[in-house]
mmCIF file of C-alpha atoms in Angstrom:
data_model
loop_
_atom_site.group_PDB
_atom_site.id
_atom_site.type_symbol
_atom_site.label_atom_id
_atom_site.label_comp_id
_atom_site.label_asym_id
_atom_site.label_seq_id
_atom_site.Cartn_x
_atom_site.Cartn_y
_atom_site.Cartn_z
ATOM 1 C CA UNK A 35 -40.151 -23.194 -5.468
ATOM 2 C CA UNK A 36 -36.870 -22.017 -6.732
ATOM 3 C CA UNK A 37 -34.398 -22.118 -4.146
ATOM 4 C CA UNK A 38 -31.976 -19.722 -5.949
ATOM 5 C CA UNK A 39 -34.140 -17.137 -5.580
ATOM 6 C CA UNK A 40 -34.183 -15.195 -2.131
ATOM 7 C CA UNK A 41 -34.924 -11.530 -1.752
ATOM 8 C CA UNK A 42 -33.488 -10.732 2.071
ATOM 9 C CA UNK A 43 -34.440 -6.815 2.161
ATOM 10 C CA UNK A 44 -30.842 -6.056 2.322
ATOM 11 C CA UNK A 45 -30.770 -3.884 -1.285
ATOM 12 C CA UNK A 46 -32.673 -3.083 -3.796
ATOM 13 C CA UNK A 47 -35.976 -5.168 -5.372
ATOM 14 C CA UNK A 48 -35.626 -4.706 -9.108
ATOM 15 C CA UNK A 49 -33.340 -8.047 -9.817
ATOM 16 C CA UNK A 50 -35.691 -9.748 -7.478
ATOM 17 C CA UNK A 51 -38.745 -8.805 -9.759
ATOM 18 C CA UNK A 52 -37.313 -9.358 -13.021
ATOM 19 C CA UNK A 53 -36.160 -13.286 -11.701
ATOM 20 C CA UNK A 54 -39.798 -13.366 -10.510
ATOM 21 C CA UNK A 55 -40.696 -12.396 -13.904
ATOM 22 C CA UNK A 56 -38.553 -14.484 -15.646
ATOM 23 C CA UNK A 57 -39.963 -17.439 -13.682
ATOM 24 C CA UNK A 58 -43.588 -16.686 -14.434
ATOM 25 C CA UNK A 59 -42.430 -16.396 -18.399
ATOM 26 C CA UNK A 60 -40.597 -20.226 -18.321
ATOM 27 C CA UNK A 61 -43.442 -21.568 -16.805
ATOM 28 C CA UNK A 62 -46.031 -19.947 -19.034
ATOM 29 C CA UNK A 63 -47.712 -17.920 -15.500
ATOM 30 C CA UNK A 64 -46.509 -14.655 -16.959
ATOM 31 C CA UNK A 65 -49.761 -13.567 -17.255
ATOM 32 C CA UNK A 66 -51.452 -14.860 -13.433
ATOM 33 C CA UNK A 67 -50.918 -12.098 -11.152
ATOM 34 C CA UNK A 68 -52.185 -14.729 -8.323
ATOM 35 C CA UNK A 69 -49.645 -16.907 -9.559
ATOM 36 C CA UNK A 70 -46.973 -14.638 -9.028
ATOM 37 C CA UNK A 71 -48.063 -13.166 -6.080
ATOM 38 C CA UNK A 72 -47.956 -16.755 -4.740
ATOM 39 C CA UNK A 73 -44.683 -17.519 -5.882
ATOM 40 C CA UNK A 74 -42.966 -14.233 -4.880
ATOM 41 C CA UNK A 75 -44.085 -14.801 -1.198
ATOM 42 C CA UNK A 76 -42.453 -17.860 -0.738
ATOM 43 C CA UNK A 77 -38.342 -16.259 -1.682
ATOM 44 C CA UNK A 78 -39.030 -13.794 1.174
ATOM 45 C CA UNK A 79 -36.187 -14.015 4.344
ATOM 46 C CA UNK A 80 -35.008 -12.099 6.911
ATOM 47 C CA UNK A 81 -36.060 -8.278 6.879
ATOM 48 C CA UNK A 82 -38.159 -8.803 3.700
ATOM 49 C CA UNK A 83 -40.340 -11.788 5.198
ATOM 50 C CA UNK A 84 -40.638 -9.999 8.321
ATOM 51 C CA UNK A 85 -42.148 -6.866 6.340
ATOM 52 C CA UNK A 86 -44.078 -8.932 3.914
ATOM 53 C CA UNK A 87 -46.205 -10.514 7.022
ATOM 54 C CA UNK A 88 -46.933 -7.190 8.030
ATOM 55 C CA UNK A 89 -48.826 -5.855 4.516
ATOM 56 C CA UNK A 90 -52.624 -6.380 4.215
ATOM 57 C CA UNK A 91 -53.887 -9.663 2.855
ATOM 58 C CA UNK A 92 -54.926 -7.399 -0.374
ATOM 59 C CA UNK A 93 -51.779 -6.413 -0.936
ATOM 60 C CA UNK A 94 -49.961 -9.751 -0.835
ATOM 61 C CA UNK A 95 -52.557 -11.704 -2.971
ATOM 62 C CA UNK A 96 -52.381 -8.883 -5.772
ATOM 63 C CA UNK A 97 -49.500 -8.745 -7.804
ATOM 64 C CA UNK A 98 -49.382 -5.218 -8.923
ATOM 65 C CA UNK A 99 -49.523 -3.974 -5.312
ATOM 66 C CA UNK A 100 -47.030 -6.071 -4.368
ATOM 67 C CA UNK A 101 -44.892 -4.808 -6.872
ATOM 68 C CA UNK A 102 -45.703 -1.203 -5.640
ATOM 69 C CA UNK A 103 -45.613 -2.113 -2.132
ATOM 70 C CA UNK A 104 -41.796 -3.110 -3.082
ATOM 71 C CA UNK A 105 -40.610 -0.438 -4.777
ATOM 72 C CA UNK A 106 -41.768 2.135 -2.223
ATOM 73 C CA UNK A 107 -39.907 0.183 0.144
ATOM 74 C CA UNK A 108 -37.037 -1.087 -1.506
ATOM 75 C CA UNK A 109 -36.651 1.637 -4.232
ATOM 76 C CA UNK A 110 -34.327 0.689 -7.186
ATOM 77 C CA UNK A 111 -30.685 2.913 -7.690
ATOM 78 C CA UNK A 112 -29.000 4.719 -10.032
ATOM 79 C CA UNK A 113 -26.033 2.215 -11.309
ATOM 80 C CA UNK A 114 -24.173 5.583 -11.354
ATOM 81 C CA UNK A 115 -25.521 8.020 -8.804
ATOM 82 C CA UNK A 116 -24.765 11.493 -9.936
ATOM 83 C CA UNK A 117 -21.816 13.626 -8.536
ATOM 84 C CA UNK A 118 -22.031 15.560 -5.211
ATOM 85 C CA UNK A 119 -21.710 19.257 -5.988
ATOM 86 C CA UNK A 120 -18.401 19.797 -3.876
ATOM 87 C CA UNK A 121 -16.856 16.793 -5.913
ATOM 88 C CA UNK A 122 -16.759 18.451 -9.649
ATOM 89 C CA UNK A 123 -16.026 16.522 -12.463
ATOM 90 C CA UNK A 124 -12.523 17.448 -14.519
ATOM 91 C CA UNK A 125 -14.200 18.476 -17.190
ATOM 92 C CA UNK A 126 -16.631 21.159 -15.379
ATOM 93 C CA UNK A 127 -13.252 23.101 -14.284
ATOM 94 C CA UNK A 128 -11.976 25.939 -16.204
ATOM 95 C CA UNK A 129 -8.684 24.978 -18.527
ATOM 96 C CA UNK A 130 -6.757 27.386 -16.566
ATOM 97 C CA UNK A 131 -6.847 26.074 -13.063
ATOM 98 C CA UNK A 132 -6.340 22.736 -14.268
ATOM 99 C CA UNK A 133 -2.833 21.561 -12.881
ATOM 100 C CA UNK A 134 -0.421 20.718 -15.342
ATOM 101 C CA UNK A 135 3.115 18.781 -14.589
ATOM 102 C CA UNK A 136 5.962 21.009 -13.199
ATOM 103 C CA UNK A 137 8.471 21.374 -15.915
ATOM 104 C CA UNK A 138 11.515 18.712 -15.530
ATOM 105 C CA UNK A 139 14.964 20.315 -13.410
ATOM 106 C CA UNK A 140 17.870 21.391 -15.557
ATOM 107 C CA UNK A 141 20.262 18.575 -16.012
ATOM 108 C CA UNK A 142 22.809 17.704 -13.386
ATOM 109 C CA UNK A 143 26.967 18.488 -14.842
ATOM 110 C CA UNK A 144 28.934 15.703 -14.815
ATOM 111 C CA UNK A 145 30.011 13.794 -11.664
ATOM 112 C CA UNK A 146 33.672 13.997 -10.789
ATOM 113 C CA UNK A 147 36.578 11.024 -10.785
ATOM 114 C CA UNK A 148 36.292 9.317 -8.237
ATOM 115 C CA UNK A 149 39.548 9.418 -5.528
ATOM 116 C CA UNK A 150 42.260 6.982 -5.748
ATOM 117 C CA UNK A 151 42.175 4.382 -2.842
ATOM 118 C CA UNK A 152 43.388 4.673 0.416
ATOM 119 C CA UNK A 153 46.390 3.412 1.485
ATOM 120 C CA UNK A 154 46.866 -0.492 2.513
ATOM 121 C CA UNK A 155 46.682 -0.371 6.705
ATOM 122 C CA UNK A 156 49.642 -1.737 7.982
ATOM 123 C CA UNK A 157 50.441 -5.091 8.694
ATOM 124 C CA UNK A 158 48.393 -7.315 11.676
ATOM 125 C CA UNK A 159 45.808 -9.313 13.055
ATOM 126 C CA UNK A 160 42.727 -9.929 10.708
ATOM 127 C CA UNK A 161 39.306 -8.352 12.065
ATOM 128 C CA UNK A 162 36.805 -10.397 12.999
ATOM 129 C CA UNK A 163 34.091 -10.264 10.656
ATOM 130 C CA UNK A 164 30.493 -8.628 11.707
ATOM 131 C CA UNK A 165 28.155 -11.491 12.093
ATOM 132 C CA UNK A 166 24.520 -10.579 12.652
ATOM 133 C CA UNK A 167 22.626 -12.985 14.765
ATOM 134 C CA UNK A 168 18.673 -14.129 15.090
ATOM 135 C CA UNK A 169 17.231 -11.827 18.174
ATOM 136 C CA UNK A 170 17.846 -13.859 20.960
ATOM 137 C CA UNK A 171 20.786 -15.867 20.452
ATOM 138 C CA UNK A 172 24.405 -15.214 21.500
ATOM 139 C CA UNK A 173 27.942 -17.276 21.036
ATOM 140 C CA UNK A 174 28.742 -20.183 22.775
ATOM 141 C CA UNK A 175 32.284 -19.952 24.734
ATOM 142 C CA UNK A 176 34.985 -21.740 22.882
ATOM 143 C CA UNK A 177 34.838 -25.574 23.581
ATOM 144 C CA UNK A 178 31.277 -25.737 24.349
ATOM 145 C CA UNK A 179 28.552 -27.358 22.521
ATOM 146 C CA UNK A 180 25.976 -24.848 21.162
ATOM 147 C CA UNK A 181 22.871 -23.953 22.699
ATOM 148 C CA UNK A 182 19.712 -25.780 22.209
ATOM 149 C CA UNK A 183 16.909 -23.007 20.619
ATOM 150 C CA UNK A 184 13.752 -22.102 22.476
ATOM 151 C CA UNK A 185 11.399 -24.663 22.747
ATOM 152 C CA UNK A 186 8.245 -23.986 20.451
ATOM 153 C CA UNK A 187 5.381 -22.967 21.902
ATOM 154 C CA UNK A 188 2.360 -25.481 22.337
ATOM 155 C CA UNK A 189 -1.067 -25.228 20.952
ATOM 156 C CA UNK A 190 -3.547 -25.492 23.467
ATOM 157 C CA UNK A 191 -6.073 -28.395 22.430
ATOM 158 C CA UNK A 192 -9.599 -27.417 20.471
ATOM 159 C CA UNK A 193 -12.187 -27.597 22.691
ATOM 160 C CA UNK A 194 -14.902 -30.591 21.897
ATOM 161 C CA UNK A 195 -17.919 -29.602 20.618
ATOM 162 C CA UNK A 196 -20.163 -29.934 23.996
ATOM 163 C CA UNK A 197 -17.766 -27.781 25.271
ATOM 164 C CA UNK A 198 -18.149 -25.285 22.517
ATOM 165 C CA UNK A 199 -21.119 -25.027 22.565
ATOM 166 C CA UNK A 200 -21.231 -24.471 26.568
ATOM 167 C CA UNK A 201 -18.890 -21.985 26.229
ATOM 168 C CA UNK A 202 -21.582 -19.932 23.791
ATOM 169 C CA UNK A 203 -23.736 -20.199 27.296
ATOM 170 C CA UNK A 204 -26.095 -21.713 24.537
ATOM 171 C CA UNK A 205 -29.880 -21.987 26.467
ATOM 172 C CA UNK A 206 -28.891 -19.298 29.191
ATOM 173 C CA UNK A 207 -31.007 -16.035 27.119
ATOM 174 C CA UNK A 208 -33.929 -14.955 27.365
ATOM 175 C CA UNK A 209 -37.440 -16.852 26.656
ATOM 176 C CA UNK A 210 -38.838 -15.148 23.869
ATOM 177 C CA UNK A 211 -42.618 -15.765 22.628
ATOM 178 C CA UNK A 212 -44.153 -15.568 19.015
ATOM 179 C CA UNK A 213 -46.559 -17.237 16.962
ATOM 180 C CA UNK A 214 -45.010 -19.877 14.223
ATOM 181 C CA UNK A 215 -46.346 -18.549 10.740
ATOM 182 C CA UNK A 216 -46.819 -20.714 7.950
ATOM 183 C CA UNK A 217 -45.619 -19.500 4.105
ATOM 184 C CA UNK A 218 -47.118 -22.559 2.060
ATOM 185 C CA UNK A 219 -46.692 -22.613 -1.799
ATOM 186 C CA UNK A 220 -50.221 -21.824 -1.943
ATOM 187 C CA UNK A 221 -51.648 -18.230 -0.891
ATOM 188 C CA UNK A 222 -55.159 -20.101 0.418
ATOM 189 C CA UNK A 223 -52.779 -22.608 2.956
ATOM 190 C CA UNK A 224 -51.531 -19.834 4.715
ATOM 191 C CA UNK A 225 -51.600 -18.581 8.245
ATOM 192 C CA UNK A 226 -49.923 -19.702 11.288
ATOM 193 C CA UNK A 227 -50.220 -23.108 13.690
ATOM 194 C CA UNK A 228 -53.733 -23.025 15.295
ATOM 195 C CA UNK A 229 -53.887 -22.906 19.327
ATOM 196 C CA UNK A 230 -56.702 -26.275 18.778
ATOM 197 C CA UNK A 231 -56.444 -29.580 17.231
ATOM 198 C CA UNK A 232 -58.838 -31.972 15.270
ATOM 199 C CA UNK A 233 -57.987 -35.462 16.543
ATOM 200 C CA UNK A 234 -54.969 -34.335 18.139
ATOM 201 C CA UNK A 235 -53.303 -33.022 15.171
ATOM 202 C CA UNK A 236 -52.385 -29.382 14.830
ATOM 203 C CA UNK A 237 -53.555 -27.380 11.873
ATOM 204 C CA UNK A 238 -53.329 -24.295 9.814
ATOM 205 C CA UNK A 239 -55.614 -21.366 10.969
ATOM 206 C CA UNK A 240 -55.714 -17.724 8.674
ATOM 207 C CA UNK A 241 -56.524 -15.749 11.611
ATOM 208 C CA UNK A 242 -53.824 -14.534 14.165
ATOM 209 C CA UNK A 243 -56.029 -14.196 17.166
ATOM 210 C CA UNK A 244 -56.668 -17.779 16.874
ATOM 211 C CA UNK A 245 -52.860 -18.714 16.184
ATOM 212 C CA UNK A 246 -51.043 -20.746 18.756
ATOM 213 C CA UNK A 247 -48.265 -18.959 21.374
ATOM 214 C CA UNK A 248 -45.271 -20.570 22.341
ATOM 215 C CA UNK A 249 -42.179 -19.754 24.547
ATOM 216 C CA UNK A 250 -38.765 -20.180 23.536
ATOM 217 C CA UNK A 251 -34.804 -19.885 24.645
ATOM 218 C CA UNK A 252 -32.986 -18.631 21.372
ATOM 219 C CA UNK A 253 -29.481 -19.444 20.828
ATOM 220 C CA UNK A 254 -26.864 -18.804 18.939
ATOM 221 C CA UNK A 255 -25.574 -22.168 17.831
ATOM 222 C CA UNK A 256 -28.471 -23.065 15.226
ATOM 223 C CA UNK A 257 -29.427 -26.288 17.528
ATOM 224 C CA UNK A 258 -32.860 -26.966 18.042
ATOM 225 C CA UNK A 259 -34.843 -25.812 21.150
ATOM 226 C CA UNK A 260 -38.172 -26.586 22.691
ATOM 227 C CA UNK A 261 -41.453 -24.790 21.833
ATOM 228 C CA UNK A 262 -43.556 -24.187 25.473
ATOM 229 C CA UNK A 263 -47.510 -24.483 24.762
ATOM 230 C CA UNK A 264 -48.862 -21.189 26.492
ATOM 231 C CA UNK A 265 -52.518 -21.564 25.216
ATOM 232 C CA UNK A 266 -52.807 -24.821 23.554
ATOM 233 C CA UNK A 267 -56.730 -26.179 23.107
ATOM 234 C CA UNK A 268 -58.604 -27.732 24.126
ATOM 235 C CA UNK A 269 -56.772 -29.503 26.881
ATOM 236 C CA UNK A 270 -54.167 -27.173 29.052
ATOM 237 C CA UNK A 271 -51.817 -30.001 30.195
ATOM 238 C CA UNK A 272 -49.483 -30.567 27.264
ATOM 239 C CA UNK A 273 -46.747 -28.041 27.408
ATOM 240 C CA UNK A 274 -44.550 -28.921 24.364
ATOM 241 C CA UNK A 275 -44.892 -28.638 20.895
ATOM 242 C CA UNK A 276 -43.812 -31.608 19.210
ATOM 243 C CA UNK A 277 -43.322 -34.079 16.253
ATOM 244 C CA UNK A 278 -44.596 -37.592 16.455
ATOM 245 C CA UNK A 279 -43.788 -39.883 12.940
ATOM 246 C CA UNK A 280 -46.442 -42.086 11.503
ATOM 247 C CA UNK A 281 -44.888 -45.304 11.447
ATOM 248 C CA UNK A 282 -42.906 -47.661 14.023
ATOM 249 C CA UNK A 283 -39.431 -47.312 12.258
ATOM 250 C CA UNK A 284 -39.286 -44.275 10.096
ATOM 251 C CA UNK A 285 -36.686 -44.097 7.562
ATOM 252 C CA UNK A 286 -35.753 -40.429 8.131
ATOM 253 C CA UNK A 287 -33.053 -39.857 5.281
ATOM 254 C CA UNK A 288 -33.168 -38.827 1.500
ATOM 255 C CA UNK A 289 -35.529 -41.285 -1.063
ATOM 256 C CA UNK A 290 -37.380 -41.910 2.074
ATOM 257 C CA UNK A 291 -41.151 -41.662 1.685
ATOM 258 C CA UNK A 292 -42.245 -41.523 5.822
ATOM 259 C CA UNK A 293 -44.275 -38.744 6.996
ATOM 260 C CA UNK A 294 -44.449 -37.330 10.667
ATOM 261 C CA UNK A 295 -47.362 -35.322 12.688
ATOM 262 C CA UNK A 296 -47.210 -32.234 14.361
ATOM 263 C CA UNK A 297 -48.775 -33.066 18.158
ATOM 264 C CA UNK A 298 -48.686 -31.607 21.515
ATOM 265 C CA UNK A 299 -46.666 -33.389 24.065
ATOM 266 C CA UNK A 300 -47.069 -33.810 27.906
ATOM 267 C CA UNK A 301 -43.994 -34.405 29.747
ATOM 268 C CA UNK A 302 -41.194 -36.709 28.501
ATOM 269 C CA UNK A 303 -41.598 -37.746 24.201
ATOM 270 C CA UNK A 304 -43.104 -41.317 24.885
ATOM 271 C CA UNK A 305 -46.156 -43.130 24.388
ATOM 272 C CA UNK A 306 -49.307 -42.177 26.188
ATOM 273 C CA UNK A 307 -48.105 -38.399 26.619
ATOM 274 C CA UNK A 308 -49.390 -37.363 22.959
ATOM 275 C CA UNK A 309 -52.454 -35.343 22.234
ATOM 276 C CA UNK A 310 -53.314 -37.870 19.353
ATOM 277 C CA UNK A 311 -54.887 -40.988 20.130
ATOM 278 C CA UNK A 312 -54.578 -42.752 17.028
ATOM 279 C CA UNK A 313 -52.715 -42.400 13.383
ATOM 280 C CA UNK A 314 -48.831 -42.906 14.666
ATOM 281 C CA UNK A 315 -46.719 -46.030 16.045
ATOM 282 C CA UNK A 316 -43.492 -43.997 16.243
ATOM 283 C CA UNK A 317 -40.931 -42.523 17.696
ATOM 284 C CA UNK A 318 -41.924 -38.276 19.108
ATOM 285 C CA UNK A 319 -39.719 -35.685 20.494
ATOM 286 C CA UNK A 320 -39.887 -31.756 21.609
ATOM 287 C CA UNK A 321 -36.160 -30.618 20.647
ATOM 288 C CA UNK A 322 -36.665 -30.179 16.986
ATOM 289 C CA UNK A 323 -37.258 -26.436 16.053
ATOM 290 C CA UNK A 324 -34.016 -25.002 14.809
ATOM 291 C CA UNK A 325 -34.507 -21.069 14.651
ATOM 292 C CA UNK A 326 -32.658 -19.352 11.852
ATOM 293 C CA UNK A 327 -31.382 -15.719 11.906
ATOM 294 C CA UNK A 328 -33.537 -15.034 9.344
ATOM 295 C CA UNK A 329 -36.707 -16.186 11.476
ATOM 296 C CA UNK A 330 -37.094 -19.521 10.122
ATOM 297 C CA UNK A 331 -37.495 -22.482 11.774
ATOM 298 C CA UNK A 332 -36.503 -25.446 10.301
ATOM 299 C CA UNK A 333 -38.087 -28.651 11.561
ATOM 300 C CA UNK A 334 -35.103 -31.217 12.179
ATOM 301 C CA UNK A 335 -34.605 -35.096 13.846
ATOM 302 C CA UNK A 336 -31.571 -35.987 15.665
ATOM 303 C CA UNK A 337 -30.406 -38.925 13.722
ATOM 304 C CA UNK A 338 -26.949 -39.642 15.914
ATOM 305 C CA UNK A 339 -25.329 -37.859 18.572
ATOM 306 C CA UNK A 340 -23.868 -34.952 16.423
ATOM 307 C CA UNK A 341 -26.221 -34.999 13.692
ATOM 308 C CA UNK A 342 -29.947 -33.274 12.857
ATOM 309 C CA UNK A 343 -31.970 -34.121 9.639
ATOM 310 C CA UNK A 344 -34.049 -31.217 7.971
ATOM 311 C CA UNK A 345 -37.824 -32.005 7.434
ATOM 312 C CA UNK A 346 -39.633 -30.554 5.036
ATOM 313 C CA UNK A 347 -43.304 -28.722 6.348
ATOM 314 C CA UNK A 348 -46.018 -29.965 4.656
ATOM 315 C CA UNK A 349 -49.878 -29.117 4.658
ATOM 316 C CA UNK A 350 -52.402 -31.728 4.197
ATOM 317 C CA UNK A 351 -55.601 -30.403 2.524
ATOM 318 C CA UNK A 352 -59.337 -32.223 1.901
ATOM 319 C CA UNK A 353 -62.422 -30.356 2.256
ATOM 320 C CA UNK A 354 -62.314 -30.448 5.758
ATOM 321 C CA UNK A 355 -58.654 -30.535 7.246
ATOM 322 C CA UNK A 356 -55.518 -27.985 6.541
ATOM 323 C CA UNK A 357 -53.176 -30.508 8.347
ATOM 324 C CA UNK A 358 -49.327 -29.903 8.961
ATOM 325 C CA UNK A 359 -47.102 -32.753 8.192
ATOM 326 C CA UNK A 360 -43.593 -33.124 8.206
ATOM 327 C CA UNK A 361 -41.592 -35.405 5.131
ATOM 328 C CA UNK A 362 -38.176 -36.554 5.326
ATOM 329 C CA UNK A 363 -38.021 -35.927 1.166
ATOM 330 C CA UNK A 364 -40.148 -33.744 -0.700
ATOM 331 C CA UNK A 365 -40.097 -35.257 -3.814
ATOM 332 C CA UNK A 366 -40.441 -38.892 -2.594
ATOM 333 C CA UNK A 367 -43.674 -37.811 -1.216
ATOM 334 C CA UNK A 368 -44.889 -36.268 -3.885
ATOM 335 C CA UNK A 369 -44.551 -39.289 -6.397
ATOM 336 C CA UNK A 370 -45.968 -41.390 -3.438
ATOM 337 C CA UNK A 371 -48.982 -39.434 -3.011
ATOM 338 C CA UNK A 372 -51.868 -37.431 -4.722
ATOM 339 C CA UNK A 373 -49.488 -34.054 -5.458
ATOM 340 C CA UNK A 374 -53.463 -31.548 -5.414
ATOM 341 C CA UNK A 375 -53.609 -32.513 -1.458
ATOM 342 C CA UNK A 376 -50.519 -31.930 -0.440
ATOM 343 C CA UNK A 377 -48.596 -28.267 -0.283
ATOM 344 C CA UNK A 378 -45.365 -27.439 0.539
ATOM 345 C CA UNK A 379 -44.543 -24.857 3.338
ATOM 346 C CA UNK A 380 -42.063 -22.632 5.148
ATOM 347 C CA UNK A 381 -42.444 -21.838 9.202
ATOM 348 C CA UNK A 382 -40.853 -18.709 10.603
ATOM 349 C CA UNK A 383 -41.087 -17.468 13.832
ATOM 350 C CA UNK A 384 -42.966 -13.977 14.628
ATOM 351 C CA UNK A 385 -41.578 -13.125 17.988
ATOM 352 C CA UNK A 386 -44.547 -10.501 20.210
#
């Protein structure tokens, strides 16, 4: 996926087709309408992804009625939009109501002498020149030392970041609830996180009714929050959505070629409160959904006390099993592993 290409809804769509185009022609797709259907779904954001989830499936895995579907609702401009009828152009008014300069005034005569000078004044004291003074001072008496000037005033100090962020009242809105959609590369891999797991493991259903609901407390700050399990199967007792990694000590940085699950969680993040049995030996936590203003979330780990590291979504795919992984580096994984079973993915949030 090319990141450099995002259409947000917020104009019109007809540079966003022709770099979709353009794409399709350097990659030699120019001519797979399911190819570009694909592609063009995953550089939705914001208004435009939120619209895009709402067409029928027919309309997002067909090309040309995407393209339509686009136009009609983000119709193309005139570069030069014509003239409103009260605002005529120069040219459409009659030669003789066009204004013309005012002629120049008749030249002045010439100025007079000037007068001799006055008189000297007679003889005396010298007058004590004006001086003109910054606002707020005045002259010291004779003999006395000048006055200090007005001490500057201080800056308060910045405020740390916890209490920053306390003062955005940041967990104090409203619990929202939605369904977490997933945008994958491919068209097939799509569909949101299912309410049941196989082994534990959450996975990718197409069907909405059978999506998974979760509750949430948005903020403002971009830190991550908690997804609340509201109908989580087959057992009712985990309340959390979270992420648990595969191996003991997971190198979560760039070049790094760990993988992580996505589990339901009972309580505190340790051992023994995971819906998976088996398959991890490391560390899980809740607190790692970081909610976008354009809808996304962004799975993240906190790596220090000030610090989150984006993982990338990943889905998992065998004849059997559409299963959602997370990767600390795309790439890494994909030279690591078999590239046909693995498929890269976007989550967003649709709030109900």
């Amino acid at each position: 996926m090319d990141d450099a290409i995002v259409f947000r809804g917020e104009g019109p769509c007809d540079d966003f087709l022709r770099a979709v185009r353009k794409v399709a022609f350097d990659k030699g797709k120019h001519k797979d309408g399911d190819w570009m259907a694909g592609y063009a779904s995953t550089c939705f954001a914001g208004e435009a992804l939120r619209w895009y989830e709402g067409l029928d499936e027919d309309v997002q895995d067909d090309w040309k009625k995407l393209r339509t579907a686009m136009l009609e609702r983000f119709p193309p401009v005139s570069e030069q939009p014509p003239q409103s009828a009260s605002e005529p152009s120069p040219a459409s008014i009659p030669g003789s109501f066009i204004p013309t300069a005012p002629a120049a005034p008749p030249a002045a005569p010439p100025a007079a002498p000037p007068p001799p000078p006055p008189a000297s004044p007679p003889a005396g004291p010298p007058e004590s020149p004006t001086v003109i003074r910054p606002r707020g001072t005045y002259p010291s008496a004779p003999g006395a030392a000048p006055a200090a000037p007005p001490p500057r005033p201080v800056p308060a100090p910045a405020p740390s970041l916890p209490d920053a962020f306390n003062a955005l009242n940041i967990g104090s809105g409203p619990r929202l609830r939605g369904r977490v959609s997933v945008i994958a590369d491919s068209v097939s891999n799509r569909g949101w996180i299912a309410k049941s797991r196989i082994e534990g493991y959450y996975e990718v259903t197409p069907h909405a009714n059978q999506a998974l609901i979760v509750e949430y407390t948005p903020n403002a700050s971009g830190r991550p929050v908690d997804f609340r399990l509201l109908d989580s199967l087959p057992e009712s007792n985990f309340d959390r959505l979270g992420i648990v990694w595969h191996v003991a000590s997971p190198n979560i940085a760039a070049r790094s070629s760990h993988n992580a699950l996505c589990v339901a969680v009972r309580g505190p993040a340790d051992e023994g409160m995971l819906s998976c049995k088996t398959g991890h030996a490391g560390p899980a936590d809740t607190t790692v959904w970081s909610i976008k203003q354009d809808s996304t979330v962004v799975p993240v780990w906190k790596t220090d006390a000030q610090n989150y590291f984006p993982l990338q979504a990943v889905i998992y795919t065998n004849k059997t099993t559409k299963r959602i992984l997370f990767v600390a580096d795309w790439g890494t994984w994909l030279r690591r592993n078999r590239p046909s079973n693995y498929d890269k993915a976007l989550l967003a949030i649709q709030p109900i």
